[in-house]
Each structure stands twice: as C-alpha cells, then as structure tokens.
Amino acid sequence: MAWPIDYKKYATEHQITGLTMPSIKSIMAREEGYTLDRAKHFLVFQQRINSELLQHSIIKNNAYSQWFQQGNMRLDKLQHFVIQFSVFSNLFLIAQLKKTINADSIEGMRASKEILANEIGVIFNTPNKIDQKTQAELAEDADIVSLEGSIEGGTFRFRAAHFEWLLRMAEKLGLGFNDVGKRAHGVPATLFFCDELERLYGSEDYMISQAASYAVENWAAAGFWFELVDGFTQYNAKNAADLPLGFFTWHAKIEAQHAAHTQEELEELYFSREIDEDKFIQYGNEMLAGVAAFWIGLNEQRQAELN
Ligand SMILES: [Fe+2]
C-alpha cells in the first residue's frame, strides 16, 4: 500500500520508521498512549522480537511441510497427517473458547468469538460479495466461502464447519468419522501441541494469550499452508486423485490476509497496555515449542516409515 507522503515524512523526521501506518496516524493525532517515546521503545522491542522469537526454527524451516510440498507421500502417511490435523482442528476449539472467555475487553471477546463461530460453521456475512444465500448453499465448497466480513448476521451451516471440510477429505482417504478428530487419535506430539494451545493461547493471563497469539499468527503466516496446498495438488495430479482441498486452500488464503493485521495488533497492544517484554518473548517461544513439537512429530513419523 502506498503511504500518504506526510506520514512517511513524519515517521522519518521522528525516527519511527518501521511502525505500521495506523500507529503513525495515531501518534500524529496524539491519541492516548501514542507518544513518540513509546514508539521508540516499541521499535527496540520489535528488534528483540525479530531476533529472539521470529527466528524460531519452526517459522524459518519446517522440514515436514517442505517434504510434504513435493507431493510424494504414500497413502498411509497422508492418512496419518489428516488424522493428526483433524485432532488439532477439533481440540483447537477448546483453546479458542478459552481465549474468548478470558478476553479482557468486549472487543477482544468478539474478535475471538468470530474465529470460534466461523470455525464451527458460521459463514461470514459479506453484503458486497456473493449473497448470503448463495454462500450458504455453497458452504461445502470451502473455496467459495468468503474470507471476509463478520459472523454478525451470518448463516450457520453444519457443512461449513472447518472440521467437516477436513472430514470430507478424510473420507476420500478411506477414513470414517470415528477415525478422526478425537483426542484418542492424537499421537503424544499432537496432544502436547493442543494442550499447549489451551494453556497458553487460551490462558487466563491476557499477556500470555497475546504472546501466544502473536507467535501462532506468525507461524501460520510463515507459508506452511501454501506448502500443504502444493503437496495436495501434486498428490492429486500424481495419483489421479480428487481430494477436496478446501480446508487447506481456505486457510492458506485467510492466513495471507491475517498476516498484514498481526503487526498492527501487536503495536495496538503495546501502545494501549504495559507490556512485560521478557514475559512476552518467553511465552511466545513456549507456544512455538508446542507448534514445533507437532511438526517434528509428523516428520519423525514419516521418516520412521522409510525404514
Ligand atoms: Fe480453521
């Protein structure tokens, strides 16, 4: 996005380049908490985040999704992957519900509730796009369901639940409803990840949940969704298969969209609250360790089968 020249000039003159435009606007407008001093502290903190959190190996180098991208997986490995993902997809609902309950403002609660409701099948209401009725009818095709809008006034459809998108893929792989999605189907690495999401992302301590959110969003935006979509597309082509990819293509697209907001949200947090910076980095890293365990578990499983 092109920046209006005066914001750019202001940022340069006041040595606060690196901040997102909404923050610069707020500083210029002298909104509460938005001081130049705070901005400079934030930029120092951001450097710490960049070097002490965002360099994490699971963000920079995900061996499993890179392998998956080639699309050379055997059916049994693909089944294992889909089962583990289905467990994550279902148990994530618990973490998201806790995050909703533990929000520290009505706005925060609603933002979390949007994600939760959409996850279980409420389609975003988007007057400007395909009309709601058409969307509802197409709910089973995740490729067409909107990425934007609000759940306010949106339509609920069982078949629009993200878990059901994944279930439809699982069924094509010969798996039934009772083969996927339950805690009992998760390997220890997957369950560790899900439990860490509940403990950190869903934490009662607002700072911990925010640190975990920031970590999770940066992981989600790191490109693994696209690698998975590539892998499935290759798999379909190589095996003359027709796996429905909606669960993965939808998440790839929405994460690309979220990435732009993640940084703005961090700045908003920093300008509106006192932040224990060490704690933020520590809990962000704990969350990424949980994420990493999940992928390392998958990677070890596929390597074990090579023998
Ligand atoms: Fe989802």
PDB file of C-alpha atoms and ligand atoms in Angstrom, residues 88-89 92-93 115 118-120 161-163 165 225 247 250-251 254-255, ligand 1:
ATOM      1  CA  PHE A  88      -5.609 -30.308  16.116  1.00  0.00           C
ATOM      2  CA  SER A  89      -8.596 -28.807  14.270  1.00  0.00           C
ATOM      3  CA  PHE A  92      -8.223 -26.022  18.814  1.00  0.00           C
ATOM      4  CA  LEU A  93     -11.884 -25.199  19.503  1.00  0.00           C
ATOM      5  CA  ILE A 115     -12.944 -17.082  14.898  1.00  0.00           C
ATOM      6  CA  ASN A 118     -16.589 -19.320  11.887  1.00  0.00           C
ATOM      7  CA  GLU A 119     -14.643 -22.424  12.826  1.00  0.00           C
ATOM      8  CA  ILE A 120     -17.826 -24.308  13.761  1.00  0.00           C
ATOM      9  CA  ALA A 161     -17.566 -26.234   9.862  1.00  0.00           C
ATOM     10  CA  HIS A 162     -13.852 -26.431   9.187  1.00  0.00           C
ATOM     11  CA  PHE A 163     -13.768 -29.857  10.756  1.00  0.00           C
ATOM     12  CA  TRP A 165     -14.262 -29.779   5.340  1.00  0.00           C
ATOM     13  CA  TRP A 225      -0.420 -23.655   4.419  1.00  0.00           C
ATOM     14  CA  PHE A 247      -9.818 -26.889   4.206  1.00  0.00           C
ATOM     15  CA  TRP A 250      -9.203 -21.606   2.617  1.00  0.00           C
ATOM     16  CA  HIS A 251      -6.685 -21.457   5.455  1.00  0.00           C
ATOM     17  CA  ILE A 254      -7.079 -16.370   5.145  1.00  0.00           C
ATOM     18  CA  GLU A 255      -3.657 -16.544   6.752  1.00  0.00           C
TER      19      GLU A 255
HETATM   20 FE    FE B   1      -9.964 -23.259  10.732  1.00  0.00          FE
END
